[in-house]
Amino acid sequence: MDQDPAVALRPEDAGLRLTVLGAGAPYAVPDRACSGYLVQGGRAAVWVDTGPGTLAPLQRFTALETLSAVWISHLHADHAADLLGAWYALGLCGVTRTAPLPVYAPRGCAERLAGYFAEPGTAFLDKAFRFHELADGREDDADGLRLLTRAVEHDVEAFGLRVEYGGSVLAYTGDSAPCPALEELGSGADLLLSEAGDGRTAPEGVRRHLTPEEAGALARRAGARSLLLTHLATGLAAEDAVRRASDGFGGPVNSAEEGRTYGVVADPASVPL
Ligand SMILES: [Zn+2]
């Protein structure tokens, strides 16, 4: 169960799969990076959220030279900060690609990254990165992976993601309070990767995250086949999050394990590889 059978497959034969690079928040601790995932299908490899501590494990599974794209849900540091490390590799340290790395990110990402350096403007980033501004409803192709972006509810501009490949569907909430776009993203998904960053049971006031119960209810309403919880609220134990989400879902629920690859298969329900 712990061995990834995908390594025995030719890349073009390998189906949609999710590797958890980091599932922690809001800062990296030993053996727990912040939000970051590698989504692969066929020859495609997309780094979804570049949270602190995820660049290093990313390179256990793929190479920056051949990475298809980066997709960043929002610019909170716990989801985006390791893009700076990728710039050091690709822009400053001679890791070469045949074309700049496409970076799908909310507006302002290039300016924020450029702010670390003395050079004026953002044009100097072009030698390594090609920025694409995310917007609600945007659709992209990353080496054969279909990426659908939807705006979600957070305290900064934020997006969720639906990835389709070979008839399989992975949906990712990013960071979001409950909102209709999440159900659309997760509709019929084989695997719904959902944050559970709000550990309260009866939250009041401004919402920025989902409770485990809301993640479970989301999975049920969306008709998702299985639910993988991530970005758990501080102090929320994984087993408690899984139990609370399971009550409202009725399908399989797990908490994201770093370093583990999950197959996203249309039939049967998604299971860890
Ligand atoms: Zn956030």
Coordinates of C-alpha atoms and ligand atoms in Angstrom, one line a residue:
M1 CA 0.0 0.0 0.0
D2 CA 2.8 2.4 0.8
Q3 CA 4.7 1.9 -2.5
D4 CA 3.6 4.0 -5.3
P5 CA 2.8 1.6 -8.2
A6 CA 2.9 4.6 -10.5
V7 CA 6.6 4.4 -10.6
A8 CA 6.3 1.1 -12.4
L9 CA 4.1 2.7 -15.1
R10 CA 5.3 4.6 -18.2
P11 CA 4.4 8.3 -17.5
E12 CA 2.0 8.4 -20.4
D13 CA 0.1 5.5 -18.9
A14 CA -0.2 6.9 -15.4
G15 CA -3.5 8.2 -14.4
L16 CA -4.5 11.2 -12.3
R17 CA -2.8 11.3 -8.9
L18 CA -2.2 13.6 -6.0
T19 CA 1.0 13.7 -3.9
V20 CA 0.8 15.6 -0.6
L21 CA 3.9 17.8 -0.2
G22 CA 2.6 19.7 2.8
A23 CA -0.7 19.8 4.7
G24 CA 0.2 22.0 7.7
A25 CA -0.7 25.5 8.6
P26 CA 0.1 28.3 9.2
Y27 CA 3.9 27.7 9.4
A28 CA 6.1 24.8 8.7
V29 CA 7.3 22.6 11.6
P30 CA 9.5 19.5 11.6
D31 CA 8.1 16.9 9.2
R32 CA 5.2 19.1 8.3
A33 CA 5.3 21.7 5.5
C34 CA 2.5 24.1 4.7
S35 CA 0.1 23.7 1.9
G36 CA 1.5 22.2 -1.3
Y37 CA 0.5 19.4 -3.6
L38 CA 1.8 17.7 -6.7
V39 CA -0.9 16.8 -9.2
Q40 CA 0.2 14.4 -12.0
G41 CA -1.5 12.7 -14.9
G42 CA 0.3 11.3 -17.9
R43 CA 3.4 13.4 -18.4
A44 CA 1.9 16.4 -16.7
A45 CA 3.1 17.6 -13.3
V46 CA 1.5 20.7 -11.6
W47 CA 2.7 22.1 -8.3
V48 CA -0.5 23.2 -6.6
D49 CA 0.1 25.8 -3.9
T50 CA 3.7 26.5 -3.1
G51 CA 3.6 26.7 0.7
P52 CA 6.8 26.9 2.8
G53 CA 8.6 23.6 3.0
T54 CA 7.1 22.1 -0.2
L55 CA 9.8 22.9 -2.7
A56 CA 12.2 20.4 -1.3
P57 CA 9.8 17.4 -1.3
L58 CA 8.5 18.4 -4.7
Q59 CA 11.8 17.5 -6.1
R60 CA 11.6 14.0 -4.8
F61 CA 8.7 13.4 -7.2
T62 CA 9.5 15.6 -10.2
A63 CA 12.1 18.0 -11.5
L64 CA 11.7 21.8 -11.8
E65 CA 13.2 21.4 -15.3
T66 CA 10.1 19.5 -16.5
L67 CA 7.4 20.8 -14.2
S68 CA 4.3 21.6 -16.3
A69 CA 3.0 24.5 -14.3
V70 CA 2.5 26.1 -10.9
W71 CA -1.0 27.0 -9.7
I72 CA -1.4 29.1 -6.5
S73 CA -4.8 29.4 -4.8
H74 CA -4.1 32.7 -3.0
L75 CA -1.2 34.8 -1.9
H76 CA -1.2 34.1 1.8
A77 CA 2.4 33.1 2.6
D78 CA 1.4 29.6 3.9
H79 CA 0.3 28.8 0.3
A80 CA 2.7 30.8 -1.8
A81 CA 6.1 31.5 -0.1
D82 CA 8.1 28.7 -1.7
L83 CA 7.7 30.2 -5.2
L84 CA 10.6 32.4 -4.1
G85 CA 12.7 29.3 -3.7
A86 CA 11.7 28.1 -7.2
W87 CA 12.9 31.5 -8.5
Y88 CA 16.3 31.0 -6.9
A89 CA 16.6 27.7 -8.6
L90 CA 15.3 28.7 -12.1
G91 CA 16.2 32.4 -12.2
L92 CA 19.4 32.6 -10.3
C93 CA 21.1 29.1 -9.9
G94 CA 21.1 27.8 -13.4
V95 CA 18.3 25.2 -13.3
T96 CA 17.3 25.4 -17.0
R97 CA 14.1 24.7 -18.8
T98 CA 13.2 24.8 -22.5
A99 CA 10.5 27.4 -21.7
P100 CA 9.6 29.6 -18.7
L101 CA 7.5 27.9 -16.0
P102 CA 3.9 28.8 -16.3
V103 CA 2.6 30.3 -13.0
Y104 CA -1.1 30.6 -12.6
A105 CA -1.7 32.8 -9.6
P106 CA -3.8 35.7 -8.3
R107 CA -3.1 39.2 -9.5
G108 CA 0.0 40.7 -7.8
C109 CA 2.0 37.5 -7.5
A110 CA 4.8 38.7 -9.7
E111 CA 5.0 42.1 -8.0
R112 CA 5.2 40.5 -4.6
L113 CA 8.0 38.1 -5.7
A114 CA 9.9 41.0 -7.4
G115 CA 9.7 42.9 -4.1
Y116 CA 12.4 40.7 -2.7
F117 CA 14.9 42.0 -5.2
A118 CA 16.4 45.4 -6.0
E119 CA 15.6 45.2 -9.7
P120 CA 12.8 47.5 -10.9
G121 CA 9.6 46.1 -12.2
T122 CA 8.8 42.5 -12.8
A123 CA 10.2 41.9 -16.3
F124 CA 13.4 40.3 -14.9
L125 CA 11.2 37.4 -13.7
D126 CA 10.3 36.5 -17.3
K127 CA 13.4 34.5 -17.9
A128 CA 12.1 31.8 -15.5
F129 CA 8.4 32.4 -15.0
R130 CA 5.4 33.2 -17.2
F131 CA 2.7 34.6 -15.0
H132 CA -1.0 34.1 -15.8
E133 CA -3.6 35.9 -13.7
L134 CA -6.3 33.7 -12.2
A135 CA -9.9 34.6 -12.7
D136 CA -13.2 33.0 -11.9
G137 CA -14.1 30.5 -14.7
R138 CA -10.6 30.4 -16.2
E139 CA -9.7 27.2 -18.0
D140 CA -6.2 26.0 -18.8
D141 CA -4.4 23.0 -20.2
A142 CA -1.2 21.9 -18.5
D143 CA 0.4 19.2 -20.6
G144 CA -2.9 17.4 -20.9
L145 CA -4.4 18.2 -17.4
R146 CA -7.5 20.4 -17.7
L147 CA -7.5 23.0 -15.0
L148 CA -10.7 24.8 -14.1
T149 CA -10.4 27.8 -11.6
R150 CA -13.2 29.2 -9.6
A151 CA -13.2 32.1 -7.2
V152 CA -14.0 31.1 -3.6
E153 CA -14.6 33.0 -0.3
H154 CA -11.5 34.0 1.8
D155 CA -10.2 37.2 3.3
V156 CA -8.1 37.8 0.2
E157 CA -8.7 37.0 -3.4
A158 CA -8.7 33.2 -3.5
F159 CA -9.5 30.4 -5.9
G160 CA -10.4 26.7 -5.9
L161 CA -9.3 24.2 -8.6
R162 CA -10.8 21.3 -10.5
V163 CA -8.4 19.0 -12.4
E164 CA -9.6 16.6 -15.0
Y165 CA -7.6 14.0 -16.7
G166 CA -8.5 10.7 -18.4
G167 CA -12.1 10.8 -17.0
S168 CA -10.9 11.3 -13.4
V169 CA -11.6 14.4 -11.4
L170 CA -9.7 16.0 -8.5
A171 CA -11.2 19.1 -6.8
Y172 CA -9.4 21.3 -4.3
T173 CA -11.0 24.0 -2.2
G174 CA -7.9 26.1 -1.5
D175 CA -8.8 28.2 1.5
S176 CA -12.5 29.0 1.6
A177 CA -15.5 29.6 3.7
P178 CA -18.6 27.7 2.4
C179 CA -19.7 29.0 -1.0
P180 CA -21.6 27.7 -4.0
A181 CA -18.5 27.6 -6.2
L182 CA -17.0 24.9 -4.0
E183 CA -19.9 22.6 -4.9
E184 CA -19.5 23.3 -8.5
L185 CA -15.8 22.6 -8.3
G186 CA -16.4 19.3 -6.5
S187 CA -19.3 18.1 -8.5
G188 CA -18.9 14.4 -9.1
A189 CA -15.2 14.6 -8.1
D190 CA -13.5 11.3 -7.6
L191 CA -11.4 12.9 -4.9
L192 CA -12.2 16.2 -3.1
L193 CA -9.2 17.7 -1.3
S194 CA -10.8 20.0 1.2
E195 CA -9.4 22.3 3.8
A196 CA -10.7 22.1 7.4
G197 CA -9.1 25.2 8.7
D198 CA -11.9 26.1 11.1
G199 CA -11.9 23.9 14.1
R200 CA -15.0 25.5 15.7
T201 CA -18.3 23.7 15.7
A202 CA -20.5 26.8 15.6
P203 CA -18.5 29.5 14.0
E204 CA -19.8 33.1 14.1
G205 CA -18.8 36.2 12.3
V206 CA -16.6 36.5 9.2
R207 CA -15.7 33.1 7.8
R208 CA -12.5 32.2 6.1
H209 CA -12.4 28.4 6.4
L210 CA -14.5 25.3 6.5
T211 CA -15.2 23.2 9.5
P212 CA -14.8 19.4 9.2
E213 CA -18.6 19.2 9.2
E214 CA -18.8 21.6 6.4
A215 CA -16.2 19.7 4.4
G216 CA -18.2 16.6 4.8
A217 CA -21.5 18.2 3.9
L218 CA -19.7 19.8 0.8
A219 CA -18.5 16.4 -0.3
R220 CA -22.1 14.9 0.1
R221 CA -23.8 17.8 -1.8
A222 CA -21.2 17.7 -4.5
G223 CA -21.5 14.0 -5.0
A224 CA -17.8 13.5 -4.4
R225 CA -16.6 9.9 -4.2
S226 CA -14.1 10.4 -1.4
L227 CA -12.8 13.2 0.8
L228 CA -9.3 14.0 1.8
L229 CA -9.0 16.6 4.6
T230 CA -6.0 19.0 4.7
H231 CA -4.9 22.4 6.2
L232 CA -6.5 21.4 9.6
A233 CA -7.1 24.1 12.1
T234 CA -4.5 24.5 14.8
G235 CA -5.2 22.0 17.6
L236 CA -7.6 19.9 15.5
A237 CA -6.5 16.3 15.6
A238 CA -6.7 14.4 12.4
E239 CA -8.8 11.6 13.8
D240 CA -11.3 14.1 15.1
A241 CA -11.5 16.0 11.8
V242 CA -12.1 12.7 10.0
R243 CA -14.8 11.6 12.4
R244 CA -16.6 15.0 12.3
A245 CA -16.4 15.1 8.5
S246 CA -17.5 11.5 8.1
D247 CA -20.8 12.1 9.9
G248 CA -22.0 14.5 7.2
F249 CA -20.6 12.8 4.2
G250 CA -21.3 9.1 4.3
G251 CA -18.3 8.2 2.0
P252 CA -14.7 7.5 2.7
V253 CA -12.8 10.3 4.5
N254 CA -9.1 10.5 5.2
S255 CA -6.6 13.1 6.4
A256 CA -3.8 14.1 4.0
E257 CA -0.5 12.4 4.8
E258 CA 2.6 14.1 3.6
G259 CA 4.7 12.2 1.2
R260 CA 1.8 10.0 0.2
T261 CA 0.5 9.7 -3.3
Y262 CA -3.2 9.2 -3.8
G263 CA -4.6 7.7 -7.0
V264 CA -7.6 9.6 -8.3
V265 CA -9.6 7.0 -10.2
A266 CA -13.1 7.2 -11.5
D267 CA -14.0 3.6 -10.6
P268 CA -13.7 2.4 -7.9
A269 CA -13.6 5.3 -5.5
S270 CA -10.2 7.0 -5.1
V271 CA -7.9 5.1 -2.8
P272 CA -4.4 5.7 -1.5
L273 CA -1.9 4.0 -3.8
Ligands
ZN1 ZN -5.4 31.6 3.5

